[in-house]
Every structure is written in C-alpha cells, then in structure tokens.
Amino acid sequence: MQTFEAQSTPDQGPPRLAALRAEMAKRGFDVFLVPRADAHQGEYVAPRDARLEWLTGFSGSAGFCAVLPDVAGVFIDGRYRVQVRAQVADVFTAVHWPEVQLADWLKEQMPDGGTLAYDPWLHTVSEIAALRKKLTAFTLTPTDNLVDAIWDNQPGPPDAPFTPHPTDLAGEDHADKRARLANDLSADAAVLTLPDSIAWLLNIRGTDIARNPVPQAFAILHRSGKVDLFAKDGKADGVRAHLGTDVAVHDVDRFLAALAALKGAVLIDAKTCPDLIATTLKDAGCEVVEGKDPCILPKARKNATEIAGAKAAHERDAVAMVRFLAWLDGTAPQGGLTEIDVVKALEGFRRDTNALRDISFETICGAGPNGAIVHYRVSDDTNRPVTSGDLLLVDSGGQYVDGTTDITRTIAIGAPTDEHRKCYTRVLQGMIAISRIRFPKGVGGQHLDALARAPLWMAGQDYDHGTGHGVGSYLSVHEGPQGISRRSDVALEAGMILSNEPGYYREGAFGIRIENLIVAVSAPPLPGADQREMLAFDTLTYVPFDRHLIDVTLLSSPERDWIDRYHADTLSLLASRVDADTHAWLTKACAPL
Ligand code: ZN
Ligand code: ZN
C-alpha cells in the first residue's frame, strides 16, 4: 500500500550537508553534484540511490544539488517550487531550473573556477560533455560517491530476483528479438543501461524499483546476437534457464572489466549512458559510437500479443475503477472522506482484482485546489477533506503481467458549478478530438497536440503539460520515444501505446484532467478516401466520464455521438464483470447523454 509520510525531515539536512562539506574539503573538491539519479537514469530510484532526498530532504522525482563550501543549490523545476520550501532547511538555496542552468549558476558562485567532482555512474555522457564545454575555468573530476562515504546505514543495492516474462505475454521470443536487433546494429556491440530496455530485450522482469517492474542490470548486445547480462550476484539465477546459452550472466562487479575487453565500435546512448562507461570504452581503445538505445523503438511498437494483453489489463483495471467510482458516488456525499482515504480505497479495488503486481505510479488525488497542482501527491501534511462543491482529480494506474494502465477521471463531489462544467467539457472535447483523429503516416505527436487544446484555446485557456506520453507493456508508465506534445517529433507508428490526457487547472480553485490510453492502429478504410496510408487510435481505457460535468450544449453532434458510443461500449464490456450494485450504477453512468 502507498505510504503518505515523509522519509526525511528538514532538520536532518544541515548536519549531513556539513559532513559532506568536510569530506569535500578533505579531498580538495570545491563543488560536488548530488543528482536524483541512479546509473540507470529511471524515473524512480531504489532507497540506496535516494541520495538527494537523504541529503536535502527534497523528495521530488527530478532535480539535483550542487554543494559548494558556502552555498548549496537545490535545482528544481516548476512542479516542485512549493514542495521544496516545505522539505528543505534554509542552509539550502532553491534554484529555478531549467531557467537557471547549473553551469551559469556555478560561474556566478565561483568566477575563477575550481574543482568540480561528480560520480561518473550517476551523470550521463551528454550531461558531462555539456558541463565540460561550458565550465572551461573548472576542473571536472570523476570520483567515488561522497554521499555514500558519509551515509551511515545506507541501504544496500536491491537484490530481488529476476523473473521470466513468458513469450505468451511478450509475443516474441528473446532469441528473435536479439537476432533482429543484432542484424540492425551499426556497431560491433551495444551497451544497454536502461532497465526497461534490458527487460524488453530478454523478456525478464524484476522488482528492484518501486512501480516499475524492471530488473536493475546492465547488458552488452553483441553483433552475433549474444548478450552478456550483468547483475548483482544471484539475482539472475531464476532466469538462467529462460535465458539459455546465448545470454551469459555475470556479476555486476565484472561489468567494467567486460567493457574494457571490448574491441571495435561500441554503441552507447549518450543521453542515458553513465559517463564512466564511455570513458572506460575510450580508455580501452574502442570507437565509441553515439546513437539511440536500439531497444527503444522496437519496444515502443507493441506486437499483437502485447496489445491483446493491454486490452485485457485495461478491462480488469476498468472493473476496479468502476467499483471505485460507484463507491465514491455513494460515500463522498456523506462527508468525512479525505484524499488519503480515496487513494487507499482505489488501491484496494485494484488489489481485489487479485492480479495487481503493483500500482504503476503514486496516485495523484487532488480535491479542490489540490487538483490544480499537476504532480500533486497527497501526504499527511497536505491531506484535504473531500467536500461537496469540490472537483476531485484522480490519476492512477496498475501494473499487471499483461499490461500497464494509467487513467485519470475528474469527479464532481456534490453539484458542480457552470464554470466547472464548461471547463470540463472543453477538456473532454480535446480528448475526444485525439481519440477520433485520422492522420497520415509519418506525423509526430507534435502535430496532434494542438487538437487536444483547441477547445480550450478558443476559450482563452490552456494547460502546461504535454497531452500524451508513451506507455510500456508491463513496464514503465512513462516510456519513450513517442508522445503527444509540442516537442514530440517521433513519427507515430501502429502499435504505439500513448496516453491522451488534456487538462485544465485553475490555481487555488480546481483541477481537471481526463486521461485514456490509446493505441495507434492503421486507420480503417474510408469510402472515397485517397490511397494514402493513414493511422488512427483505438481506445484501451473504458471507464465512464462524470456526466454531471458534461455541458451537452457545448458539444457537436459527432462529439455527443462519440461519448454515447463510448459509454455504450463501456457498459457492454464491463456489464458481466461487475456485481449487481455496481452494474446498476454503471448502467446509469453509461446512459446516453
Ligand atoms: Zn495518468
Ligand atoms: Zn499519464
């Protein structure tokens, strides 16, 4: 079950910072960087790698601290400006990032330069190259991690065993995947450092990181199609038979030596590869080729088995969601519910499926003004009662062996205002526009993004996040390279799963977001259409929208038809899977508008 209390408190920061500075002085370093990252650059880190939180108290999912002898800057983005003030002591200075870049800030603090030390496992090749280019007056020095040196009782590395992800769920044998990738490899070998890439390629899963069923490991894919897998001793024992003889398992301590033994051209993804890997390869005389991790695009194109699995997972998850919504509808008007009660109840309904492996991210549940905080995560300190007149925004998801879900519904508690209904309806219209669109092959999400915003734009409104992200197949809920946002230029392809989640947020008042997952498919034939390859989206998520929030007068007739058909499909899909009370609720919720 999710927890709601802080892991670190602000008063722990000052003595830890003092100890870190003493360690820096001992070694002659003027700057030490503490990123919120591990060697695999994922969205979540294991407790052992939560160095930024341990040092500063800041628990957000992105950011870093630059420690100098008399100033320590905690760099955080727009999502975390309020949170950081509550979590860190005033010996730390919050720096607005990316508006202020680390290199510029350092040059301001230390105009004459100095020695900047960093842990080369935790910073990517791109990051270090960019710093070197800008910080010409500084000496950049890789070092062992100074936080680890002063952290008493630091947790050990995760040691949960890996498990096979069977071919009847993956849809393709790992030998076929290896052969396919090796065939397209532009180098003699590729170094894989992303756990979800390794999970996908070898059809294995793990429980090393919360919310993402990934194995913490490194791998080398050779042009022969053979793979060397490096993991903490013992973790891969349970998958040796599954991996077969062409995948050799080694202790992770052997990884650097294996890199040093490589010959020829070696592919790395500079955006995610630890700097230490590149320097090790270069020192060994390898030609380092920078390119994309070769697993990323094939992983994003889900095969028929994975799509069938996603549909099954979404149906199961929808049963939990519908039970939850029916419960909320019956319970919230009585009063006394808090955001934490809602989060716990929803997780309980998902657990009732008896198929939940984990939730897919920490539930975002914001009542009233908390709904306007886009990445809000309720804690004991912020927990708000859910009261009549509030909009309640609930963004949640589950990890099932056959698929990963991510759904947002916004629910009116009591009677919504006209303004609530107008804003909600515009957001829904944007979501419908993406759901209905047909578009030529080759188009990227950046060209679809505006469709989701147009109804809001026409009312002088907008939202400050992307419209959609890629989603893994029993893997990370945020998965590249595809997306629907102004910056997403990756051509969408059949099989890619995306979220479709426009929103609208009024600070201090309310937040609205509606999110379905969709999968790109080749568009069904259309009478009179050109001979042109077109794509469309199939919807994966079938859970009713709150009809009390829909202003029917704003809808076009195709939009209204779309909602009615969506609700009819939802009812027919779930009717036989829910109990009588839920069925009665669902029938009302899915009635034509
Ligand atoms: Zn979501
Ligand atoms: Zn999402």
Coordinates of C-alpha atoms and ligand atoms in Angstrom, one line a residue:
M1 CA 0.0 0.0 0.0
Q2 CA 1.1 3.5 -0.7
T3 CA 2.6 5.5 2.2
F4 CA 2.0 9.1 2.9
E5 CA 4.7 10.2 5.4
A6 CA 7.9 12.0 4.5
Q7 CA 11.1 9.9 4.5
S8 CA 13.4 12.7 5.5
T9 CA 12.8 15.8 7.6
P10 CA 14.3 19.3 7.1
D11 CA 16.3 19.2 10.3
Q12 CA 18.4 16.2 9.1
G13 CA 19.8 18.3 6.2
P14 CA 22.2 20.7 7.9
P15 CA 24.4 18.1 9.8
R16 CA 24.5 15.9 6.6
L17 CA 25.5 18.9 4.5
A18 CA 28.2 19.8 7.0
A19 CA 29.6 16.2 6.8
L20 CA 29.6 16.3 3.0
R21 CA 31.5 19.6 3.0
A22 CA 34.0 18.2 5.4
E23 CA 34.5 15.2 3.0
M24 CA 34.9 17.6 0.1
A25 CA 37.5 19.7 1.9
K26 CA 39.4 16.5 2.8
R27 CA 39.6 15.6 -0.9
G28 CA 40.2 19.2 -2.2
F29 CA 36.9 19.5 -4.1
D30 CA 35.1 22.8 -4.5
V31 CA 31.9 21.5 -5.9
F32 CA 30.1 18.1 -5.6
L33 CA 27.0 17.2 -7.5
V34 CA 24.2 15.1 -5.9
P35 CA 21.7 14.2 -8.6
R36 CA 18.3 12.5 -8.1
A37 CA 19.5 9.7 -10.4
D38 CA 21.0 6.2 -10.3
A39 CA 23.2 4.6 -13.0
H40 CA 20.1 3.7 -15.0
Q41 CA 18.5 7.2 -15.2
G42 CA 15.0 5.9 -14.4
E43 CA 12.1 7.9 -13.1
Y44 CA 12.3 6.1 -9.7
V45 CA 15.4 5.2 -7.7
A46 CA 16.0 2.5 -5.1
P47 CA 16.3 3.7 -1.4
R48 CA 20.1 3.3 -1.8
D49 CA 20.2 5.8 -4.6
A50 CA 17.9 8.4 -2.9
R51 CA 20.9 10.5 -2.1
L52 CA 19.3 13.8 -3.0
E53 CA 16.5 13.2 -0.6
W54 CA 18.8 11.9 2.1
L55 CA 21.0 15.0 1.9
T56 CA 18.4 17.7 1.4
G57 CA 15.0 16.3 2.3
F58 CA 13.7 17.1 -1.1
S59 CA 11.7 14.0 -2.4
G60 CA 10.7 15.1 -5.9
S61 CA 11.2 12.9 -8.9
A62 CA 13.7 15.3 -10.6
G63 CA 16.4 17.7 -9.5
F64 CA 19.9 17.9 -8.1
C65 CA 22.0 19.6 -5.5
A66 CA 25.3 21.4 -6.2
V67 CA 27.2 21.6 -3.0
L68 CA 29.9 24.4 -2.6
P69 CA 31.8 25.4 0.6
D70 CA 29.3 28.1 1.4
V71 CA 26.3 27.6 -0.7
A72 CA 24.2 24.6 -1.7
G73 CA 21.8 25.0 -4.6
V74 CA 18.8 22.6 -4.9
F75 CA 17.8 22.8 -8.6
I76 CA 14.1 22.1 -9.0
D77 CA 11.7 22.6 -11.9
G78 CA 8.3 24.4 -11.8
R79 CA 6.4 21.4 -10.4
Y80 CA 8.4 21.4 -7.2
R81 CA 8.7 25.1 -6.1
V82 CA 6.2 24.9 -3.3
Q83 CA 7.2 21.4 -2.2
V84 CA 10.9 22.2 -1.9
R85 CA 10.2 25.1 0.5
A86 CA 8.5 22.7 2.9
Q87 CA 11.0 19.9 2.6
V88 CA 14.5 21.5 2.8
A89 CA 16.2 23.5 5.6
D90 CA 17.4 27.1 4.8
V91 CA 21.0 26.0 4.5
F92 CA 19.9 25.0 1.0
T93 CA 19.0 27.6 -1.7
A94 CA 16.3 26.6 -4.1
V95 CA 17.3 27.4 -7.7
H96 CA 14.7 27.6 -10.5
W97 CA 15.8 25.1 -13.2
P98 CA 15.9 24.9 -16.2
E99 CA 15.5 28.7 -16.2
V100 CA 18.9 28.9 -14.4
Q101 CA 21.4 26.4 -15.8
L102 CA 23.9 24.7 -13.5
A103 CA 27.0 26.0 -15.4
D104 CA 25.8 29.6 -15.4
W105 CA 25.0 29.4 -11.7
L106 CA 28.4 27.9 -10.9
K107 CA 30.2 30.6 -12.8
E108 CA 28.3 33.2 -10.8
Q109 CA 29.2 31.5 -7.5
M110 CA 32.9 30.8 -8.4
P111 CA 34.0 33.2 -11.2
D112 CA 37.6 31.8 -11.0
G113 CA 36.5 28.2 -11.4
G114 CA 37.6 25.4 -9.1
T115 CA 37.4 21.6 -9.0
L116 CA 34.0 20.1 -9.6
A117 CA 33.7 16.5 -8.6
Y118 CA 31.0 14.1 -9.7
D119 CA 30.1 10.4 -9.5
P120 CA 30.5 9.2 -13.1
W121 CA 27.9 6.4 -12.7
L122 CA 25.2 9.0 -12.0
H123 CA 25.8 11.5 -14.8
T124 CA 25.2 10.8 -18.4
V125 CA 27.8 11.3 -21.2
S126 CA 25.7 14.2 -22.6
E127 CA 25.5 15.9 -19.2
I128 CA 29.2 15.8 -18.5
A129 CA 30.1 16.8 -22.1
A130 CA 27.8 19.9 -21.8
L131 CA 29.3 20.9 -18.5
R132 CA 32.9 20.5 -19.8
K133 CA 32.0 22.7 -22.7
K134 CA 30.6 25.5 -20.6
L135 CA 32.8 25.3 -17.5
T136 CA 36.2 25.9 -19.1
A137 CA 37.6 27.5 -16.0
F138 CA 36.7 24.5 -13.9
T139 CA 38.4 21.1 -13.5
L140 CA 35.9 18.3 -13.8
T141 CA 36.9 15.2 -11.8
P142 CA 35.1 11.9 -11.5
T143 CA 35.2 10.5 -8.0
D144 CA 33.6 7.8 -5.9
N145 CA 30.3 9.0 -4.4
L146 CA 31.0 11.3 -1.4
V147 CA 27.4 10.9 -0.1
D148 CA 27.9 7.1 0.1
A149 CA 31.1 7.9 2.1
I150 CA 29.3 9.7 4.8
W151 CA 25.9 7.9 4.8
D152 CA 25.7 5.6 7.8
N153 CA 23.3 2.8 7.4
Q154 CA 22.9 3.4 3.6
P155 CA 20.5 0.7 2.3
G156 CA 22.1 -2.0 0.2
P157 CA 21.5 -2.3 -3.6
P158 CA 18.2 -4.0 -4.4
D159 CA 18.6 -7.8 -4.5
A160 CA 15.1 -9.1 -5.6
P161 CA 15.4 -12.0 -8.1
F162 CA 14.5 -11.5 -11.8
T163 CA 11.6 -13.5 -13.3
P164 CA 10.9 -14.6 -16.8
H165 CA 8.3 -12.7 -18.8
P166 CA 6.8 -15.6 -20.8
T167 CA 6.6 -15.5 -24.6
D168 CA 2.8 -15.8 -24.4
L169 CA 2.8 -12.3 -22.8
A170 CA 5.7 -10.8 -24.7
G171 CA 4.7 -12.1 -28.1
E172 CA 8.2 -12.6 -29.3
D173 CA 11.0 -14.9 -28.1
H174 CA 14.1 -13.1 -26.7
A175 CA 16.2 -15.0 -29.2
D176 CA 14.2 -13.5 -32.1
K177 CA 14.5 -10.0 -30.5
R178 CA 18.2 -10.4 -30.1
A179 CA 18.7 -11.6 -33.7
R180 CA 16.5 -8.8 -35.0
L181 CA 18.4 -6.1 -33.2
A182 CA 21.8 -7.5 -33.8
N183 CA 21.0 -7.6 -37.5
D184 CA 20.4 -3.8 -37.5
L185 CA 23.3 -2.9 -35.2
S186 CA 25.5 -0.2 -36.6
A187 CA 28.4 -1.2 -34.3
D188 CA 30.2 -4.4 -33.1
A189 CA 28.3 -4.2 -29.8
A190 CA 25.8 -2.0 -27.9
V191 CA 25.9 -1.2 -24.2
L192 CA 22.4 -1.3 -22.6
T193 CA 22.0 0.6 -19.4
L194 CA 18.2 1.2 -19.3
P195 CA 16.4 -1.5 -17.2
D196 CA 13.3 -1.4 -19.3
S197 CA 15.4 -1.9 -22.5
I198 CA 17.0 -5.0 -20.9
A199 CA 13.6 -6.2 -19.6
W200 CA 12.1 -5.9 -23.0
L201 CA 15.0 -7.5 -24.9
L202 CA 15.5 -10.5 -22.7
N203 CA 11.8 -10.9 -21.7
I204 CA 12.6 -10.6 -18.0
R205 CA 11.1 -8.5 -15.2
G206 CA 12.2 -7.5 -11.7
T207 CA 11.0 -5.8 -8.6
D208 CA 14.1 -3.6 -7.9
I209 CA 12.4 -0.3 -8.4
A210 CA 9.0 0.7 -7.0
R211 CA 6.2 1.0 -9.5
N212 CA 8.3 -0.2 -12.5
P213 CA 8.7 -4.0 -12.8
V214 CA 12.3 -3.7 -14.1
P215 CA 15.5 -5.6 -13.4
Q216 CA 18.5 -3.5 -12.3
A217 CA 21.2 -4.7 -14.6
F218 CA 23.5 -3.8 -17.4
A219 CA 23.9 -5.6 -20.7
I220 CA 26.1 -5.8 -23.8
L221 CA 24.4 -6.9 -27.0
H222 CA 26.9 -8.3 -29.5
R223 CA 26.6 -8.3 -33.3
S224 CA 26.3 -12.1 -33.0
G225 CA 23.0 -11.6 -31.1
K226 CA 24.6 -12.9 -27.9
V227 CA 24.2 -10.9 -24.8
D228 CA 26.2 -10.5 -21.6
L229 CA 24.0 -9.6 -18.7
F230 CA 25.5 -8.1 -15.5
A231 CA 23.5 -8.1 -12.3
K232 CA 24.2 -8.4 -8.6
D233 CA 25.2 -11.9 -7.7
G234 CA 22.3 -14.3 -7.5
K235 CA 19.6 -12.1 -8.9
A236 CA 19.5 -13.7 -12.3
D237 CA 19.7 -17.3 -11.0
G238 CA 16.0 -17.8 -11.6
V239 CA 16.1 -16.8 -15.2
R240 CA 19.2 -18.7 -16.4
A241 CA 17.2 -21.5 -18.0
H242 CA 14.9 -19.0 -19.6
L243 CA 17.9 -17.0 -21.0
G244 CA 19.6 -20.0 -22.5
T245 CA 23.2 -20.4 -23.6
D246 CA 23.4 -17.3 -25.7
V247 CA 22.9 -14.9 -22.8
A248 CA 25.8 -15.2 -20.3
V249 CA 25.1 -14.0 -16.8
H250 CA 27.9 -12.2 -14.8
D251 CA 28.2 -10.5 -11.5
V252 CA 27.8 -6.7 -11.9
D253 CA 31.3 -6.3 -10.4
R254 CA 32.6 -7.7 -13.7
F255 CA 30.9 -5.1 -15.9
L256 CA 33.7 -2.5 -16.2
A257 CA 36.3 -5.2 -16.9
A258 CA 34.0 -6.6 -19.7
L259 CA 33.6 -3.2 -21.2
A260 CA 37.4 -2.8 -21.2
A261 CA 37.8 -6.1 -23.0
L262 CA 35.5 -5.0 -25.9
K263 CA 37.0 -4.3 -29.3
G264 CA 35.9 -2.2 -32.3
A265 CA 32.9 0.1 -32.5
V266 CA 30.6 0.2 -29.5
L267 CA 27.2 1.9 -29.5
I268 CA 26.1 3.9 -26.5
D269 CA 23.1 6.2 -25.9
A270 CA 24.8 9.4 -24.7
K271 CA 21.6 10.8 -23.2
T272 CA 21.3 7.9 -20.7
C273 CA 24.7 6.1 -20.6
P274 CA 26.8 6.8 -17.5
D275 CA 29.8 8.9 -18.3
L276 CA 32.0 6.2 -16.7
I277 CA 31.0 3.7 -19.4
A278 CA 32.1 6.0 -22.2
T279 CA 35.5 6.8 -20.6
T280 CA 36.1 3.1 -19.9
L281 CA 35.4 2.2 -23.5
K282 CA 37.6 5.0 -24.8
D283 CA 40.5 4.1 -22.4
A284 CA 40.2 0.5 -23.8
G285 CA 40.7 1.8 -27.3
C286 CA 37.1 1.2 -28.5
E287 CA 35.5 3.5 -31.1
V288 CA 32.5 4.9 -29.1
V289 CA 29.5 5.4 -31.4
E290 CA 26.8 7.6 -30.1
G291 CA 23.2 6.7 -31.1
K292 CA 19.9 5.7 -29.7
D293 CA 19.5 2.7 -27.5
P294 CA 18.5 0.1 -30.1
C295 CA 15.7 -1.3 -27.9
I296 CA 13.7 1.9 -27.6
L297 CA 11.8 2.0 -30.9
P298 CA 11.1 -1.8 -31.2
K299 CA 9.9 -1.8 -27.6
A300 CA 7.5 1.1 -28.4
R301 CA 5.9 -0.8 -31.3
K302 CA 3.7 -3.2 -29.4
N303 CA 3.0 -6.5 -31.1
A304 CA -0.4 -8.1 -31.4
T305 CA 0.1 -10.2 -28.2
E306 CA 1.1 -7.1 -26.2
I307 CA -1.9 -5.2 -27.5
A308 CA -4.2 -8.1 -26.6
G309 CA -2.6 -8.1 -23.2
A310 CA -3.1 -4.4 -22.8
K311 CA -6.8 -4.7 -23.6
A312 CA -7.2 -7.5 -21.0
A313 CA -5.3 -5.4 -18.4
H314 CA -7.4 -2.4 -19.1
E315 CA -10.7 -4.3 -18.8
R316 CA -9.6 -5.7 -15.5
D317 CA -8.4 -2.3 -14.3
A318 CA -11.7 -0.8 -15.5
V319 CA -13.7 -3.1 -13.2
A320 CA -11.6 -1.8 -10.3
M321 CA -12.1 1.8 -11.4
V322 CA -15.9 1.4 -11.9
R323 CA -16.3 -0.2 -8.5
F324 CA -14.2 2.7 -7.1
L325 CA -16.4 5.4 -8.8
A326 CA -19.6 3.7 -7.6
W327 CA -18.2 3.6 -4.1
L328 CA -17.1 7.2 -4.3
D329 CA -20.5 8.2 -5.6
G330 CA -22.2 6.5 -2.6
T331 CA -19.7 7.5 0.1
A332 CA -18.4 11.0 -0.7
P333 CA -21.8 12.8 -0.2
Q334 CA -21.9 11.6 3.4
G335 CA -18.8 13.6 4.1
G336 CA -15.7 12.6 6.1
L337 CA -13.6 11.3 3.3
T338 CA -10.1 12.6 2.8
E339 CA -7.8 12.4 -0.2
I340 CA -5.8 9.6 1.5
D341 CA -9.0 7.6 2.2
V342 CA -9.7 7.8 -1.6
V343 CA -6.2 6.7 -2.6
K344 CA -6.4 3.7 -0.2
A345 CA -9.8 2.7 -1.3
L346 CA -8.8 2.8 -5.0
E347 CA -5.7 0.8 -4.4
G348 CA -7.9 -1.7 -2.5
F349 CA -10.2 -2.1 -5.5
R350 CA -7.2 -2.7 -7.7
R351 CA -5.9 -5.3 -5.3
D352 CA -9.3 -7.0 -5.3
T353 CA -8.6 -8.0 -9.0
N354 CA -6.0 -10.5 -7.5
A355 CA -3.9 -9.7 -10.5
L356 CA -2.3 -6.4 -9.4
R357 CA 1.5 -6.6 -9.3
D358 CA 2.0 -3.0 -8.2
I359 CA 0.4 0.3 -8.8
S360 CA 2.1 2.0 -11.9
F361 CA 2.9 5.3 -10.1
E362 CA 1.9 7.1 -6.9
T363 CA -1.7 8.0 -7.2
I364 CA -2.4 11.7 -7.8
C365 CA -5.6 12.5 -5.9
G366 CA -6.3 16.2 -5.5
A367 CA -9.5 17.7 -4.1
G368 CA -10.5 21.3 -4.9
P369 CA -7.4 23.5 -5.1
N370 CA -5.0 20.5 -4.7
G371 CA -6.3 19.3 -8.1
A372 CA -4.6 22.3 -9.7
I373 CA -1.2 21.0 -8.6
V374 CA -0.3 18.9 -11.7
H375 CA 2.0 16.4 -9.9
Y376 CA 0.3 16.6 -6.6
R377 CA 1.0 13.7 -4.2
V378 CA -1.0 13.7 -1.1
S379 CA 0.9 13.4 2.2
D380 CA -0.2 13.5 5.9
D381 CA 0.6 17.2 5.8
T382 CA -1.4 18.1 2.7
N383 CA -4.3 15.6 3.1
R384 CA -7.5 17.5 2.4
P385 CA -11.1 16.5 3.1
V386 CA -13.2 15.8 0.0
T387 CA -16.1 18.1 0.4
S388 CA -19.3 19.0 -1.5
G389 CA -18.6 21.5 -4.3
D390 CA -15.1 20.2 -4.9
L391 CA -13.8 18.7 -8.1
L392 CA -11.7 15.6 -7.3
L393 CA -9.0 14.7 -9.8
V394 CA -7.7 11.1 -9.5
D395 CA -4.8 9.9 -11.7
S396 CA -3.8 6.4 -11.1
G397 CA -2.7 3.1 -12.7
G398 CA -1.8 -0.5 -12.2
Q399 CA 0.9 -2.9 -13.2
Y400 CA -0.4 -6.3 -14.4
V401 CA 1.6 -9.0 -16.1
D402 CA -0.2 -8.4 -19.3
G403 CA -0.2 -4.6 -19.3
T404 CA 0.3 -1.3 -17.6
T405 CA -2.6 1.1 -17.1
D406 CA -2.8 4.9 -16.5
I407 CA -6.2 6.6 -16.2
T408 CA -7.4 10.0 -14.9
R409 CA -11.0 10.8 -14.1
T410 CA -12.2 14.1 -12.6
I411 CA -15.4 13.7 -10.5
A412 CA -17.7 16.4 -9.2
I413 CA -18.4 16.0 -5.4
G414 CA -21.9 17.4 -5.0
A415 CA -23.2 19.8 -7.6
P416 CA -20.6 21.3 -9.9
T417 CA -20.8 25.0 -11.0
D418 CA -21.4 26.1 -14.6
E419 CA -17.8 27.1 -14.8
H420 CA -16.6 23.6 -13.7
R421 CA -18.9 22.1 -16.4
K422 CA -17.7 24.4 -19.2
C423 CA -14.0 23.8 -18.4
Y424 CA -14.6 20.0 -18.0
T425 CA -16.4 19.8 -21.3
R426 CA -13.7 21.6 -23.2
V427 CA -11.1 19.2 -21.8
L428 CA -13.3 16.3 -22.8
Q429 CA -13.7 17.7 -26.3
G430 CA -9.9 17.9 -26.6
M431 CA -9.6 14.3 -25.5
I432 CA -12.3 13.2 -28.0
A433 CA -10.5 15.1 -30.8
I434 CA -7.4 13.0 -30.3
S435 CA -9.5 9.8 -29.9
R436 CA -11.3 10.4 -33.3
I437 CA -8.4 11.8 -35.4
R438 CA -7.1 10.1 -38.6
F439 CA -3.7 11.2 -39.6
P440 CA -1.1 10.4 -42.3
K441 CA 1.7 8.0 -41.5
G442 CA 4.9 9.9 -40.6
V443 CA 3.1 12.5 -38.4
G444 CA 4.5 13.0 -35.0
G445 CA 2.7 13.8 -31.8
Q446 CA 3.7 17.5 -32.1
H447 CA 1.2 17.9 -34.9
L448 CA -1.7 16.3 -32.9
D449 CA -1.1 18.2 -29.7
A450 CA -3.0 21.3 -30.7
L451 CA -6.1 19.3 -31.5
A452 CA -6.4 18.5 -27.8
R453 CA -6.0 22.1 -26.8
A454 CA -8.2 23.8 -29.5
P455 CA -11.4 23.9 -27.4
L456 CA -9.5 25.4 -24.5
W457 CA -7.6 27.8 -26.7
M458 CA -10.8 29.1 -28.2
A459 CA -11.9 30.0 -24.6
G460 CA -8.6 31.7 -23.8
Q461 CA -7.4 28.7 -21.7
D462 CA -4.6 26.1 -21.9
Y463 CA -2.6 23.6 -19.8
D464 CA 1.1 23.5 -19.1
H465 CA 1.9 19.8 -19.8
G466 CA 2.1 17.5 -22.8
T467 CA -1.1 15.8 -24.0
G468 CA 0.3 12.3 -24.0
H469 CA 3.2 10.0 -23.2
G470 CA 4.2 6.6 -24.3
V471 CA 3.3 3.6 -22.0
G472 CA 5.2 0.3 -21.6
S473 CA 3.9 -3.2 -21.7
Y474 CA 4.1 -4.3 -18.1
L475 CA 7.0 -1.8 -17.9
S476 CA 7.3 1.9 -17.2
V477 CA 4.2 4.0 -17.3
H478 CA 6.3 6.7 -18.9
E479 CA 8.0 5.3 -21.9
G480 CA 9.6 7.0 -25.0
P481 CA 10.2 7.8 -27.6
Q482 CA 6.7 8.6 -28.8
G483 CA 4.5 11.3 -27.2
I484 CA 1.9 13.9 -28.0
S485 CA 3.4 17.3 -27.2
R486 CA 4.9 20.3 -28.9
R487 CA 8.3 18.7 -28.7
S488 CA 7.5 15.2 -29.8
D489 CA 8.7 14.8 -33.4
V490 CA 8.9 10.9 -33.4
A491 CA 6.6 9.6 -36.2
L492 CA 3.8 7.7 -34.6
E493 CA 3.5 4.1 -35.7
A494 CA 0.9 1.3 -35.4
G495 CA 1.3 -0.5 -32.1
M496 CA 2.5 2.5 -30.1
I497 CA 0.5 3.0 -26.8
L498 CA 0.0 6.6 -25.7
S499 CA -1.9 8.5 -23.1
N500 CA -4.4 11.1 -24.1
E501 CA -4.7 13.4 -21.2
P502 CA -5.6 17.1 -21.7
G503 CA -6.4 19.1 -18.6
Y504 CA -7.2 22.5 -17.2
Y505 CA -6.0 23.9 -13.9
R506 CA -7.1 27.0 -12.0
E507 CA -4.6 27.7 -9.3
G508 CA -6.2 27.9 -5.8
A509 CA -9.5 26.6 -7.1
F510 CA -9.7 23.3 -9.1
G511 CA -8.0 21.0 -11.5
I512 CA -9.4 18.9 -14.3
R513 CA -7.8 16.1 -16.3
I514 CA -9.3 13.3 -18.3
E515 CA -7.0 10.5 -19.4
N516 CA -7.5 7.4 -21.5
L517 CA -4.8 5.2 -23.0
I518 CA -4.9 4.8 -26.8
V519 CA -3.0 2.6 -29.3
A520 CA -2.1 3.7 -32.8
V521 CA -3.5 1.5 -35.5
S522 CA -3.7 1.6 -39.2
A523 CA -6.9 3.5 -40.0
P524 CA -9.9 1.5 -41.1
P525 CA -10.8 2.1 -44.8
L526 CA -13.0 5.1 -45.5
P527 CA -15.2 5.3 -48.6
G528 CA -13.9 7.8 -51.1
A529 CA -10.6 8.2 -49.3
D530 CA -7.2 8.8 -51.1
Q531 CA -4.8 5.9 -51.5
R532 CA -2.7 7.2 -48.6
E533 CA -1.6 5.3 -45.5
M534 CA -3.4 6.7 -42.5
L535 CA -3.3 6.0 -38.8
A536 CA -5.9 6.3 -36.1
F537 CA -6.3 5.4 -32.5
D538 CA -8.1 2.6 -30.7
T539 CA -9.1 3.3 -27.2
L540 CA -7.9 1.0 -24.5
T541 CA -9.5 2.6 -21.4
Y542 CA -13.2 2.1 -20.9
V543 CA -14.5 3.8 -17.8
P544 CA -17.4 6.3 -17.8
F545 CA -16.9 10.1 -17.6
D546 CA -18.7 12.1 -14.9
R547 CA -21.9 13.0 -16.8
H548 CA -22.7 15.7 -14.2
L549 CA -19.7 17.6 -15.5
I550 CA -20.7 17.5 -19.2
D551 CA -22.4 20.5 -20.7
V552 CA -24.2 19.0 -23.6
T553 CA -24.9 22.3 -25.2
L554 CA -21.2 22.8 -25.9
L555 CA -20.9 19.5 -27.8
S556 CA -21.1 19.0 -31.5
S557 CA -23.2 16.1 -32.6
P558 CA -20.2 13.9 -33.6
E559 CA -18.8 14.6 -30.1
R560 CA -22.0 13.7 -28.4
D561 CA -22.3 10.5 -30.5
W562 CA -18.7 9.6 -29.6
I563 CA -19.5 9.9 -25.9
D564 CA -22.7 7.9 -26.2
R565 CA -20.9 5.2 -28.2
Y566 CA -18.0 5.2 -25.7
H567 CA -20.4 4.7 -22.8
A568 CA -22.4 2.0 -24.6
D569 CA -19.1 0.2 -25.3
T570 CA -18.1 0.6 -21.7
L571 CA -21.3 -0.9 -20.4
S572 CA -21.2 -3.9 -22.8
L573 CA -17.6 -4.6 -22.0
L574 CA -17.9 -4.5 -18.2
A575 CA -21.6 -5.4 -17.5
S576 CA -20.9 -9.1 -17.0
R577 CA -17.8 -8.5 -14.8
V578 CA -19.3 -6.4 -12.0
D579 CA -21.7 -7.2 -9.1
A580 CA -25.3 -6.1 -9.2
D581 CA -24.9 -2.9 -7.3
T582 CA -22.0 -1.7 -9.4
H583 CA -24.0 -2.8 -12.5
A584 CA -26.9 -0.6 -11.5
W585 CA -24.5 2.3 -11.0
L586 CA -22.7 1.6 -14.3
T587 CA -26.0 1.4 -16.3
K588 CA -26.9 4.9 -15.1
A589 CA -23.4 6.3 -15.6
C590 CA -23.4 4.9 -19.2
A591 CA -26.9 6.0 -20.3
P592 CA -27.0 8.2 -23.4
L593 CA -26.5 11.9 -22.7
Ligands
ZN1 ZN -2.1 9.4 -15.5
ZN2 ZN -0.4 9.6 -18.0

